[in-house]
mmCIF file of C-alpha atoms and ligand atoms in Angstrom:
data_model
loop_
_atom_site.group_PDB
_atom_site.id
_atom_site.type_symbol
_atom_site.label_atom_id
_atom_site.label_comp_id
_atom_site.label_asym_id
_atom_site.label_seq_id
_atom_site.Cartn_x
_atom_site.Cartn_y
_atom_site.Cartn_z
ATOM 1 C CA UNK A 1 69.134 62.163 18.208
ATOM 2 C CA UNK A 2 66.051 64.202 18.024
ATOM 3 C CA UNK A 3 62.752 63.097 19.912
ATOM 4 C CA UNK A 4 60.555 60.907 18.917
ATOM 5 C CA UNK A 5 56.763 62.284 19.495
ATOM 6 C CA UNK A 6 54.153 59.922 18.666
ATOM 7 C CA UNK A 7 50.977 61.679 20.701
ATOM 8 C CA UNK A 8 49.314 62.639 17.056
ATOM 9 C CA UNK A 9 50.240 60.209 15.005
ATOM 10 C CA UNK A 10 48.128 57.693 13.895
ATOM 11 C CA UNK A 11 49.368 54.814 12.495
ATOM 12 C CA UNK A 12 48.366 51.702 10.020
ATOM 13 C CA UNK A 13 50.013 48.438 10.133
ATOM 14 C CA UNK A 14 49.773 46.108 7.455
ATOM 15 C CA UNK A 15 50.563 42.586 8.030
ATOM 16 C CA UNK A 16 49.866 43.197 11.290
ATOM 17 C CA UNK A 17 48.403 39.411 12.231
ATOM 18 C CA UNK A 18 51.824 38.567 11.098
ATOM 19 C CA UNK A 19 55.127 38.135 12.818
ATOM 20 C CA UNK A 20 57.436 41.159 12.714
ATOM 21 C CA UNK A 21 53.882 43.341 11.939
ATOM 22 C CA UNK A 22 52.418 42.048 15.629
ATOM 23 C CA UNK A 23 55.886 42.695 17.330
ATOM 24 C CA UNK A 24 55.798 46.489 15.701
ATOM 25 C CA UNK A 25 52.139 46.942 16.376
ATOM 26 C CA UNK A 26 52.354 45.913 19.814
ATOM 27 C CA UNK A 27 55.770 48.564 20.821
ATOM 28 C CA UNK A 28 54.084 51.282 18.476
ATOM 29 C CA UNK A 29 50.380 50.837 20.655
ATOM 30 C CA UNK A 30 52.772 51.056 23.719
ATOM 31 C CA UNK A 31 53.094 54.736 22.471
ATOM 32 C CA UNK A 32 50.906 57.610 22.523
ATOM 33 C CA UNK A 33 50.332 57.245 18.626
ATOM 34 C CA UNK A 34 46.626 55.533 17.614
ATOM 35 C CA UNK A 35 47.439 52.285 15.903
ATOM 36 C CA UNK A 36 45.152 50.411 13.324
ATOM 37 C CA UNK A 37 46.036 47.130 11.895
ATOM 38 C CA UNK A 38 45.384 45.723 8.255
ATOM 39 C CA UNK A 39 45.616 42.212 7.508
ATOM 40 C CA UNK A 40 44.499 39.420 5.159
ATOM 41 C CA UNK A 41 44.998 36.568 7.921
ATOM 42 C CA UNK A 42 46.736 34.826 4.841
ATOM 43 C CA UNK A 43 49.608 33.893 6.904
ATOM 44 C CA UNK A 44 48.890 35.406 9.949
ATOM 45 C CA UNK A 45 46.921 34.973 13.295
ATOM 46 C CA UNK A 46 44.725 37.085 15.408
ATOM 47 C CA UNK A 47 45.671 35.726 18.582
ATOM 48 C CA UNK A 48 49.109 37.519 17.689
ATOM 49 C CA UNK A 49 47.644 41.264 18.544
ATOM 50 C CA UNK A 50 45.967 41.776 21.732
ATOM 51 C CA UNK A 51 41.986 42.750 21.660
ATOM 52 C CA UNK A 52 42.724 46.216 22.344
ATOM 53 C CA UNK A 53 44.533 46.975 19.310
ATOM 54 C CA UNK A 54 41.826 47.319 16.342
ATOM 55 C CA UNK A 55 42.362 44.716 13.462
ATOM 56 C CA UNK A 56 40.535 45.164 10.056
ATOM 57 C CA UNK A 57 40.234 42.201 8.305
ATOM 58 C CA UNK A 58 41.078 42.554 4.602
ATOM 59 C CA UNK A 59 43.567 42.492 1.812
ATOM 60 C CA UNK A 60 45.951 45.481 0.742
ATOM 61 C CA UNK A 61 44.711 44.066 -2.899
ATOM 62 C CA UNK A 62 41.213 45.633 -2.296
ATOM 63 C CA UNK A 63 41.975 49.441 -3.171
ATOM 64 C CA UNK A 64 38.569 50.840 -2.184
ATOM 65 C CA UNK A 65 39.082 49.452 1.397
ATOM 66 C CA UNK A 66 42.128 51.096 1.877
ATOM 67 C CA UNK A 67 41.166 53.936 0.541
ATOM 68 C CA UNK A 68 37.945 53.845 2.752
ATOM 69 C CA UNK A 69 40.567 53.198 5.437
ATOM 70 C CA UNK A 70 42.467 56.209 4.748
ATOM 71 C CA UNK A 71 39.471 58.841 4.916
ATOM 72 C CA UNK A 72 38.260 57.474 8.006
ATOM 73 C CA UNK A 73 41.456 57.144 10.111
ATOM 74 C CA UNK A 74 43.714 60.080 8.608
ATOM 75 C CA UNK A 75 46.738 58.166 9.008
ATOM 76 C CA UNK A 76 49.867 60.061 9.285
ATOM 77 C CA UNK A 77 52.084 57.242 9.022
ATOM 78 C CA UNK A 78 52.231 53.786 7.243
ATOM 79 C CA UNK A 79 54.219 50.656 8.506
ATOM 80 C CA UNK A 80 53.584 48.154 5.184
ATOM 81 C CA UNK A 81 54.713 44.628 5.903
ATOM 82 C CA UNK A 82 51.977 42.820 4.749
ATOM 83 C CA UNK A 83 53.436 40.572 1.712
ATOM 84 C CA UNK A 84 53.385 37.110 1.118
ATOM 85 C CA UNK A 85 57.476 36.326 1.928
ATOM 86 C CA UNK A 86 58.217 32.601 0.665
ATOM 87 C CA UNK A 87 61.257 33.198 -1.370
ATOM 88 C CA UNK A 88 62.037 30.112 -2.698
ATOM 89 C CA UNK A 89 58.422 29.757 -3.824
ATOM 90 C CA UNK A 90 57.904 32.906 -5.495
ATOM 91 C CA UNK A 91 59.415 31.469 -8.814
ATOM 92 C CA UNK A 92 56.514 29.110 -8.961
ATOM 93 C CA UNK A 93 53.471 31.563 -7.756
ATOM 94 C CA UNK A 94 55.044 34.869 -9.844
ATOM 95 C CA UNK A 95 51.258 35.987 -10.722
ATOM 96 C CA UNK A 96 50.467 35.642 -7.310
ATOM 97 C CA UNK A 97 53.714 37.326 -6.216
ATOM 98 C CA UNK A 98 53.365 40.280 -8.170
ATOM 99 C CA UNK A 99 49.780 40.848 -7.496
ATOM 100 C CA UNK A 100 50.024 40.467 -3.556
ATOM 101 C CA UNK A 101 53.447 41.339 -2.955
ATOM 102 C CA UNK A 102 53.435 44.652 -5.378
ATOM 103 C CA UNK A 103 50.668 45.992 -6.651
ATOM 104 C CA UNK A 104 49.338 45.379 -3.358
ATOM 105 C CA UNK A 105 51.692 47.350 -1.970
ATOM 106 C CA UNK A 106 51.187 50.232 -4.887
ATOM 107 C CA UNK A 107 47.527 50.754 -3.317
ATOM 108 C CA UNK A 108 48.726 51.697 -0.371
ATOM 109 C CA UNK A 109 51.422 54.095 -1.811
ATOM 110 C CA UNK A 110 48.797 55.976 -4.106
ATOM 111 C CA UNK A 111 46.613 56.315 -0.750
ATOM 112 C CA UNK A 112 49.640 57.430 0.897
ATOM 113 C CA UNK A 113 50.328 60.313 -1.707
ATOM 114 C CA UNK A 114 46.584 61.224 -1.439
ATOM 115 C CA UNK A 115 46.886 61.306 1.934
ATOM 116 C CA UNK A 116 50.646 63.486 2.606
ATOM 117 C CA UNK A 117 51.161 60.867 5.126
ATOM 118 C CA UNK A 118 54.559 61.686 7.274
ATOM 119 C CA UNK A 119 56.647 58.527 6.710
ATOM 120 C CA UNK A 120 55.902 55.294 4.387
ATOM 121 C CA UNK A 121 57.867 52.691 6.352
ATOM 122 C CA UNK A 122 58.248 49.458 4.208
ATOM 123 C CA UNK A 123 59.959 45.973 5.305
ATOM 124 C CA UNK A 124 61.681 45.392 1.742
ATOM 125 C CA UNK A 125 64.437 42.479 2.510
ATOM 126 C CA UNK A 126 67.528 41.036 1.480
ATOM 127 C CA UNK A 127 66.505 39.541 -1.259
ATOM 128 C CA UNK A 128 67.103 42.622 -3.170
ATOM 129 C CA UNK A 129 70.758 41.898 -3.288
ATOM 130 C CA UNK A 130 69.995 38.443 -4.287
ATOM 131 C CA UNK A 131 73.645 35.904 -4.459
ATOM 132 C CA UNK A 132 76.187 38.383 -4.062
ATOM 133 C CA UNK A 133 79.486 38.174 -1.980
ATOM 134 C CA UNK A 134 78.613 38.812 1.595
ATOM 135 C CA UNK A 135 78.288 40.979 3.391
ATOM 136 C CA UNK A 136 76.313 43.582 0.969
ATOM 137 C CA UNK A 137 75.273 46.916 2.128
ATOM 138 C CA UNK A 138 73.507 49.889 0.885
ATOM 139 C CA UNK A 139 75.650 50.487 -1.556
ATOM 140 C CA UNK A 140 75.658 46.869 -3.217
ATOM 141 C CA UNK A 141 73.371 47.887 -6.162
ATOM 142 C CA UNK A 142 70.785 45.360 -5.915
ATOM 143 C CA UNK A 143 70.206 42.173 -8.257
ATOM 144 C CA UNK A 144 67.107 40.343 -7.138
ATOM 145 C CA UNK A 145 67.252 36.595 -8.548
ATOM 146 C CA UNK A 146 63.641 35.617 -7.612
ATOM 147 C CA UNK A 147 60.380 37.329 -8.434
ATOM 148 C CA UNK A 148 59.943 37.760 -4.365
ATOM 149 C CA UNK A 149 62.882 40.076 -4.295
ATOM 150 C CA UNK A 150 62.022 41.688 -7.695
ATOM 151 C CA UNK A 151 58.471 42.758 -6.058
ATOM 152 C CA UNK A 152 60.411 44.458 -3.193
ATOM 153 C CA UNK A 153 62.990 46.043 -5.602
ATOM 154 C CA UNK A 154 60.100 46.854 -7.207
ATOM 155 C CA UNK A 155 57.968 48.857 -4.390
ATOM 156 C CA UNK A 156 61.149 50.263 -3.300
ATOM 157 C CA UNK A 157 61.686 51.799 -6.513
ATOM 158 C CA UNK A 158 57.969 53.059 -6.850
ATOM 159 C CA UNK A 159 58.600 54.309 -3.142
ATOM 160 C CA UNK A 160 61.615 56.384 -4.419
ATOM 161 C CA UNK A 161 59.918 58.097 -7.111
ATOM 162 C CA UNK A 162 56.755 59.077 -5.337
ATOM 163 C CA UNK A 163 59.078 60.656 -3.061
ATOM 164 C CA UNK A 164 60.863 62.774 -5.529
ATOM 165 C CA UNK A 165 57.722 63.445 -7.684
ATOM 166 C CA UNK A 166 54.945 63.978 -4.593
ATOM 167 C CA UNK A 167 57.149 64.304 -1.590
ATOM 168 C CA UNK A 168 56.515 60.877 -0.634
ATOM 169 C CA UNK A 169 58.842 60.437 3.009
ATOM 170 C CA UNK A 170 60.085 56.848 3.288
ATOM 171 C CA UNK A 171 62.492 54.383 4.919
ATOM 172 C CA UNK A 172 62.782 51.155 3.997
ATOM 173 C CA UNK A 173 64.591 48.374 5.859
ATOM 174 C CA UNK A 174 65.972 45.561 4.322
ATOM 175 C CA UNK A 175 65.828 42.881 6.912
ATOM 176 C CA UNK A 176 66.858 39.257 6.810
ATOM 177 C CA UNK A 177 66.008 35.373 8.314
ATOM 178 C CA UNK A 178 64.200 37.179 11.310
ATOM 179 C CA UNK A 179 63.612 34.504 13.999
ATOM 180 C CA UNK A 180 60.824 34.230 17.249
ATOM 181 C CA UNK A 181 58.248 34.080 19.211
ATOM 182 C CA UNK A 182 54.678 34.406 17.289
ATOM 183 C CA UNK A 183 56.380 33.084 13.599
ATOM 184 C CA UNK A 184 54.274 31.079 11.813
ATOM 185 C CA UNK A 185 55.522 27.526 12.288
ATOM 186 C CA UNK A 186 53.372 26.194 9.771
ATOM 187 C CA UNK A 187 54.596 27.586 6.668
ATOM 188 C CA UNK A 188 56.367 24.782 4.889
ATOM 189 C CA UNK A 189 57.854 27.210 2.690
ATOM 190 C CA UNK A 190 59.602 29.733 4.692
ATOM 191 C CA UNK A 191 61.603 30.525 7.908
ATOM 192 C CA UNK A 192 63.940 27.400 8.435
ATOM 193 C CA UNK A 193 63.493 28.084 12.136
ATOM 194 C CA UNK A 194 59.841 27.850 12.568
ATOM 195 C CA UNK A 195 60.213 25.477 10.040
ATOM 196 C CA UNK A 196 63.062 22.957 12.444
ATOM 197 C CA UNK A 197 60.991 23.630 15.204
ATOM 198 C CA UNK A 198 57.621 22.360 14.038
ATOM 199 C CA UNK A 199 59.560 19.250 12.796
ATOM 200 C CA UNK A 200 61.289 19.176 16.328
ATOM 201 C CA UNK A 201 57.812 19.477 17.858
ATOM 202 C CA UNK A 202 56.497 15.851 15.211
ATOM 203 C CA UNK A 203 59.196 14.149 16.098
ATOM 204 C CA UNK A 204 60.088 14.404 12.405
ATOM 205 C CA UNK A 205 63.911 14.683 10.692
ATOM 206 C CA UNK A 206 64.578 18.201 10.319
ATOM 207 C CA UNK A 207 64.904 18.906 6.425
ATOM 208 C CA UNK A 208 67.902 20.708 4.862
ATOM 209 C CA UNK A 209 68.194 21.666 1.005
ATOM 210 C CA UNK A 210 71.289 20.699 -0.190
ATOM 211 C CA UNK A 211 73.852 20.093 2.264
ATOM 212 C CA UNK A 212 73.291 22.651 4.819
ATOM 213 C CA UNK A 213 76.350 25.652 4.179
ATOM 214 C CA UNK A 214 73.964 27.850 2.874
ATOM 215 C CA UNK A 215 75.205 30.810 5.572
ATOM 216 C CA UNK A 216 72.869 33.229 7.071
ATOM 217 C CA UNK A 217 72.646 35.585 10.050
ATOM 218 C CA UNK A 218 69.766 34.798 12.207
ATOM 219 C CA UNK A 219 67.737 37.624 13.594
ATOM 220 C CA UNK A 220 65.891 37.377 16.782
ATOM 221 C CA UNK A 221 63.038 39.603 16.212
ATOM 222 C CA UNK A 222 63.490 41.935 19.693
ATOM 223 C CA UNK A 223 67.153 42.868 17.633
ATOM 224 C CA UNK A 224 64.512 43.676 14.817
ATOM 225 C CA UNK A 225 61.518 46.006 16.406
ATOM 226 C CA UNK A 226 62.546 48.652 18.230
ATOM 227 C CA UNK A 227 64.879 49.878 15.705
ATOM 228 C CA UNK A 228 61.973 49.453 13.365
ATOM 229 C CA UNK A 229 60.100 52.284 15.491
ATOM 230 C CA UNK A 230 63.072 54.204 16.310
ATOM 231 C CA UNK A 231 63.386 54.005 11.873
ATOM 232 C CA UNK A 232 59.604 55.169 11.392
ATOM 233 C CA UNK A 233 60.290 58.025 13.489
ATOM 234 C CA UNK A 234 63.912 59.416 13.397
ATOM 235 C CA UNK A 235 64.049 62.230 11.676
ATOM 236 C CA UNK A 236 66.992 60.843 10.432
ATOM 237 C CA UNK A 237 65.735 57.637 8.977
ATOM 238 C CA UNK A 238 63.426 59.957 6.364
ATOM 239 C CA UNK A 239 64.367 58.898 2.881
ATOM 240 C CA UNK A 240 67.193 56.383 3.545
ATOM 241 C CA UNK A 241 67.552 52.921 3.388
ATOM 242 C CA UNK A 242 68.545 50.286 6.216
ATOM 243 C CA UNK A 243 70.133 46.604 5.769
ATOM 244 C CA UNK A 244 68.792 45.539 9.739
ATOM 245 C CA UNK A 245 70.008 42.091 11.466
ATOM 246 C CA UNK A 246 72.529 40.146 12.896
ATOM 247 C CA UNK A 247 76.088 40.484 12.109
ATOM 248 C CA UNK A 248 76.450 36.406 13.066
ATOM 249 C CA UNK A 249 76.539 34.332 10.096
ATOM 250 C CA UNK A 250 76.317 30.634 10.505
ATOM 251 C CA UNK A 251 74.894 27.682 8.319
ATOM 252 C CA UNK A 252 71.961 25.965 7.955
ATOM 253 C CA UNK A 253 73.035 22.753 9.519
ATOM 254 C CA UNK A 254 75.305 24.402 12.304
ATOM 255 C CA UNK A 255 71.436 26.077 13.036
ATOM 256 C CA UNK A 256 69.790 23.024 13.118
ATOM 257 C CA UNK A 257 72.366 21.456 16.029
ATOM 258 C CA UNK A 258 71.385 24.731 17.550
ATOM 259 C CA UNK A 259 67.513 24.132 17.241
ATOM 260 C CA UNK A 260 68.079 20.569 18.233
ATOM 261 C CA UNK A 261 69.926 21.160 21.557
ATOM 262 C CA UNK A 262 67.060 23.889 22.753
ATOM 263 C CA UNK A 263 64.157 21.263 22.387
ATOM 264 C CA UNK A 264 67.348 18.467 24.558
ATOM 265 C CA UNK A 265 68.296 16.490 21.401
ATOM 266 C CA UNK A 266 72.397 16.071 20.768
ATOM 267 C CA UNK A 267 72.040 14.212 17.447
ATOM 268 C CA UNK A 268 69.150 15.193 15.421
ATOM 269 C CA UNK A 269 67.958 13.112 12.518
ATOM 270 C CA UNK A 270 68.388 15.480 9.260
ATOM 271 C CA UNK A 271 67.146 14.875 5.949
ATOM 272 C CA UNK A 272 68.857 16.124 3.270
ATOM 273 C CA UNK A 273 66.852 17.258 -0.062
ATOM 274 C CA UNK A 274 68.368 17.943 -3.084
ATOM 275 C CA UNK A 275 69.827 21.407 -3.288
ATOM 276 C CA UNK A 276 67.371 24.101 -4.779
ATOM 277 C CA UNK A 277 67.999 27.518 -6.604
ATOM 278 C CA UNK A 278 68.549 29.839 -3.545
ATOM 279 C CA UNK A 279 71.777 32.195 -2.540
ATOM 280 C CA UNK A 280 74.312 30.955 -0.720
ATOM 281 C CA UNK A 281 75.260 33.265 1.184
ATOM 282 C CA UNK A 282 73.038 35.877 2.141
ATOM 283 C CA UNK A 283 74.274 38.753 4.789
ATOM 284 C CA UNK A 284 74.663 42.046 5.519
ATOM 285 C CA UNK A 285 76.761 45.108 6.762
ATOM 286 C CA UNK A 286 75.201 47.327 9.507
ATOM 287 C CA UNK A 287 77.370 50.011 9.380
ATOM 288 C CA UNK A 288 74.669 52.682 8.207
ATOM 289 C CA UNK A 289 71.605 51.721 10.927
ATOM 290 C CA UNK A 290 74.511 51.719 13.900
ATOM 291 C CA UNK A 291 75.921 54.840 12.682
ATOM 292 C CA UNK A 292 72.528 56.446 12.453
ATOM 293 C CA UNK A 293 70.518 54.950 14.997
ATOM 294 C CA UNK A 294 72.816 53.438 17.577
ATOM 295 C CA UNK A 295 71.302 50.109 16.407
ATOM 296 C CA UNK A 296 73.432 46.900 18.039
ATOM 297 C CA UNK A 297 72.000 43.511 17.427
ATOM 298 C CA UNK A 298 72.378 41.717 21.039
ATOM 299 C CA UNK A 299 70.476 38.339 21.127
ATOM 300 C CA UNK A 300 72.369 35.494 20.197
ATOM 301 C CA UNK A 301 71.475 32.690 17.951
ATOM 302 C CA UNK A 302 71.524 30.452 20.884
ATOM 303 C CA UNK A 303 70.104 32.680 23.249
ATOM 304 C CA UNK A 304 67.247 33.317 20.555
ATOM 305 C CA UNK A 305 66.430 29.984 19.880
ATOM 306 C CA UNK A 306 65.912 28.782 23.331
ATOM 307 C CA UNK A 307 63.195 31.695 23.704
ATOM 308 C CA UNK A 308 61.065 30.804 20.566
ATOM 309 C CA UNK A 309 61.594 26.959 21.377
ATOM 310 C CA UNK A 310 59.956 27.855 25.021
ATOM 311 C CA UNK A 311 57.046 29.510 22.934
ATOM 312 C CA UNK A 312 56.855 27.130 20.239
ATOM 313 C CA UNK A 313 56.781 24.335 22.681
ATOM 314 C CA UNK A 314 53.698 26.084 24.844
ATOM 315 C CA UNK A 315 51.359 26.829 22.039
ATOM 316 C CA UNK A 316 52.400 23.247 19.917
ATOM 317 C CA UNK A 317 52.498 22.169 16.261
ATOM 318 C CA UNK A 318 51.092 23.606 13.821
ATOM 319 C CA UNK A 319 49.440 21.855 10.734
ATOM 320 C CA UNK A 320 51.163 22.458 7.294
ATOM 321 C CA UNK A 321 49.208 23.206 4.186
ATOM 322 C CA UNK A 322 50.148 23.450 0.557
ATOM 323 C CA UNK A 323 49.914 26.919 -1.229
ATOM 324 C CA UNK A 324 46.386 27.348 -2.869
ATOM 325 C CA UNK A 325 47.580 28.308 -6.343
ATOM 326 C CA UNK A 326 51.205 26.931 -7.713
ATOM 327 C CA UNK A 327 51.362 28.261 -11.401
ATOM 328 C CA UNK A 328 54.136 26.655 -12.397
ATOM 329 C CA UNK A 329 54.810 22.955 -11.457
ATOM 330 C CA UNK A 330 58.144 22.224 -13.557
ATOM 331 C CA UNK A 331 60.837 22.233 -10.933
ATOM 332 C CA UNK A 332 59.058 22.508 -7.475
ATOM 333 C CA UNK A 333 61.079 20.612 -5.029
ATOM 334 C CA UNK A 334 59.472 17.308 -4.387
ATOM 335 C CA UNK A 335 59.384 18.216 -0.966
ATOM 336 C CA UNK A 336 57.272 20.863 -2.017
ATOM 337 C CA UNK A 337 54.858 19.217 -4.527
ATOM 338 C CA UNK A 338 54.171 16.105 -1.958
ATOM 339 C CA UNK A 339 52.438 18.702 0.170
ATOM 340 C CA UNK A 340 50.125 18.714 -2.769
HETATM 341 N N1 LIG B 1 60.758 37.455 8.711
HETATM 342 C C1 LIG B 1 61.809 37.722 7.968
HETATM 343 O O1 LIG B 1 62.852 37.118 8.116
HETATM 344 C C2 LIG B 1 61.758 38.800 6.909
HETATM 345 C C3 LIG B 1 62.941 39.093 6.229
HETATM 346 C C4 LIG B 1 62.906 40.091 5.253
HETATM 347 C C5 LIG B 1 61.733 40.769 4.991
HETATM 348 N N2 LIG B 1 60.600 40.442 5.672
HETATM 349 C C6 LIG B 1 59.376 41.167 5.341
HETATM 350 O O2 LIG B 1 58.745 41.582 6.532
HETATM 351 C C7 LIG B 1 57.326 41.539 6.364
HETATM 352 C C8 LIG B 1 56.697 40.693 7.452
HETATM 353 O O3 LIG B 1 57.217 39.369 7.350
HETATM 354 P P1 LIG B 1 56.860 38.249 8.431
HETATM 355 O O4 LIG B 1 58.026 37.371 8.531
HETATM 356 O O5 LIG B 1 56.305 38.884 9.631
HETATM 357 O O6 LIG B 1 55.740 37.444 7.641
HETATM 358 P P2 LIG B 1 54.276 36.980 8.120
HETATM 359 O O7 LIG B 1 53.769 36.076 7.061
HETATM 360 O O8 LIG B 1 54.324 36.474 9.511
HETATM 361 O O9 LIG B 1 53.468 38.341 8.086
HETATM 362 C C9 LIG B 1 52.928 38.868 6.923
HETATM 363 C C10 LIG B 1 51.483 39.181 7.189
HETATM 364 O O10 LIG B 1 50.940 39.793 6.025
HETATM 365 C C11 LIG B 1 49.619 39.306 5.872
HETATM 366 N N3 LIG B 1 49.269 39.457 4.463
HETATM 367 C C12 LIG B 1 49.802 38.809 3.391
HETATM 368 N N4 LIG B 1 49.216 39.221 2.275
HETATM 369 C C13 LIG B 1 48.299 40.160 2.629
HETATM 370 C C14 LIG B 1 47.381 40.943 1.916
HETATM 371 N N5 LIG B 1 47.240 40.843 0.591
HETATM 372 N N6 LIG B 1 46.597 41.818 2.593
HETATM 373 C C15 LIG B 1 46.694 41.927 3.944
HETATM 374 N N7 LIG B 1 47.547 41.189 4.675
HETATM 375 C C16 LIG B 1 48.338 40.310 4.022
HETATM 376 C C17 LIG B 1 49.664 37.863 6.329
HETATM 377 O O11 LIG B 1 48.398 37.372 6.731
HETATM 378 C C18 LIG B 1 50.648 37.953 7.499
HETATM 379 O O12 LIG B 1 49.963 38.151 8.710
HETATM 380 C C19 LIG B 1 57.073 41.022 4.954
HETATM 381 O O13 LIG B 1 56.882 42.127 4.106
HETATM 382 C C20 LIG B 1 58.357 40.314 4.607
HETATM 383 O O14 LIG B 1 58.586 40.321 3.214
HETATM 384 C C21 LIG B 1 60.586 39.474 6.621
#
């Protein structure tokens, strides 16, 4: 594999507060490349990004800032994960979706073709495939079933075409249920993990729609990040497309045993909620990213989960808080509209 030189480029991160944007931020800083982070604080923290790495406080929805952003810094490169990434919720927030999730993103892209940046690095997911037999891969032509995974079909689609009509250089990755230290464990919406182990930490049942054999392959986040900066880099990675995660599916309720035993409990207390509209089964191949960039996934679920439960137990609970603006109330899981 060619080199990867980072001593001139300079780099935004979006999302950056966030989970998998902090863990990128903080190996790409560890480079010789000049690293400036975007992000709303929507969903993320500062406390995620050490001082020394310069956060700008704003929204990828405000196009003159990131233009502004653009003509000061020069960036050569773009890592774009900000997005809001409740899946399940999306069907009941779709303005909201589309507005954050892609024509935020569609900002950045425009200042991106303004700017001849060098790579436009973008964490689509999954959810492009939506409920297809498992395991998909790149060549699964993608059927998003909820408005979330229609906004990343979306960007990924805008992505292609600024590339063949400007030149645009991309790689997107398609990641999925990415587990670990600095998730946001009070998002009642999203990431089953953080979601168990804030339950774990209130002594509260842990909650499972339907009965639990949804399957998914859990993916510790240090699986995830340095193959995200090996992807922004590679030469090889310029204009392709990754599925990125574990190749270990397991279900819902076999992971929340799992989450259990790491905070010492045998038999948890599970509540289960009625079933609501999600895939069942929701995996992927890694043939390509191995072939191409040696990636191997090596953290087990089990291994995994005792690491975030150490952090999760050290910084605590976290409050939960309903979404600000649900436009459509007809079918929200009461689970959902009792945070209300
Ligand atoms: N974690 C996963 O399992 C997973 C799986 C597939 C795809 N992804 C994608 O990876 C990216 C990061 O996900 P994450 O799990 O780290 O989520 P996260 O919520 O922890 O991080 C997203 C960050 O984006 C910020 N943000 C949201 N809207 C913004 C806006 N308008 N302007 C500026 N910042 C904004 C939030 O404050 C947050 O810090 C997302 O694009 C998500 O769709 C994540």
């Amino acid at each position: 594999m060619q080199p990867q030189r980072t001593e001139h480029a300079r780099i935004l991160v979006t999302g950056a507060a966030g989970f998998l944007g902090s863990h990128l931020a903080r190996h790409l800083a560890a480079t010789d490349a000049s690293v400036v982070c975007l992000d709303d604080l929507s969903g993320g923290f500062k406390e995620n990004l050490p001082a020394e790495i310069p956060l700008i406080v704003g929204s990828i929805e405000d196009a003159s800032l990131i233009d502004r952003l653009f003509e000061e810094h020069r960036f050569t490169h773009v890592c774009h994960l900000a997005a809001y990434a409740a899946e399940g919720l999306s069907h009941f927030i779709r303005g909201f979706n589309y507005r954050n999730n892609l024509l935020g993103s569609i900002h950045l892209i425009n200042a991106a073709i303004r700017a001849r940046v060098q790579r436009f690095l973008f964490t689509s997911s999954i959810a492009v495939y939506g409920d297809q037999p498992a395991p998909v891969t790149e060549a699964t032509p993608p059927h998003p079933i909820d408005p979330y995974g229609i906004a990343k079909l979306a960007v990924e689609m805008d992505l292609q075409a600024a590339n063949a009509v400007f030149g645009l250089p991309y790689t997107i990755l398609r990641p999925h249920n990415v587990y670990g230290e600095g998730q946001n464990l009070g998002d009642a919406y999203r990431n089953v993990v953080g979601i168990f182990m804030n339950q774990l930490l209130q002594g509260r049942p842990l909650s499972i729609f339907g009965d639990g054999s949804q399957q998914r392959a859990f993916t510790h986040v240090d699986d995830f990040t340095p193959t995200a900066v090996k992807a922004l880099l590679s030469p090889l990675a310029k204009n392709q497309i990754f599925d990125i995660g574990s190749d270990d599916p397991r279900t819902v309720l076999e992971l929340a045993h799992i989450t259990a035993k790491a905070f010492g409990i045998t038999k948890p207390e599970i509540q289960f909620l009625p079933a609501r509209q999600e895939a069942h089964t929701a995996f992927s191949s890694h043939h390509k990213l191995k072939h191409m960039l040696n990636f191997q996934p090596r953290i087990s679920l089990e291994q995994g989960v005792v690491r975030m439960a150490a952090w999760a137990r050290a910084i605590g609970p976290r409050q939960t808080r309903p979404h600000a603006a649900i436009e459509i109330h007809e079918g929200l899981p009461p689970s959902w509209a009792a945070l209300s």
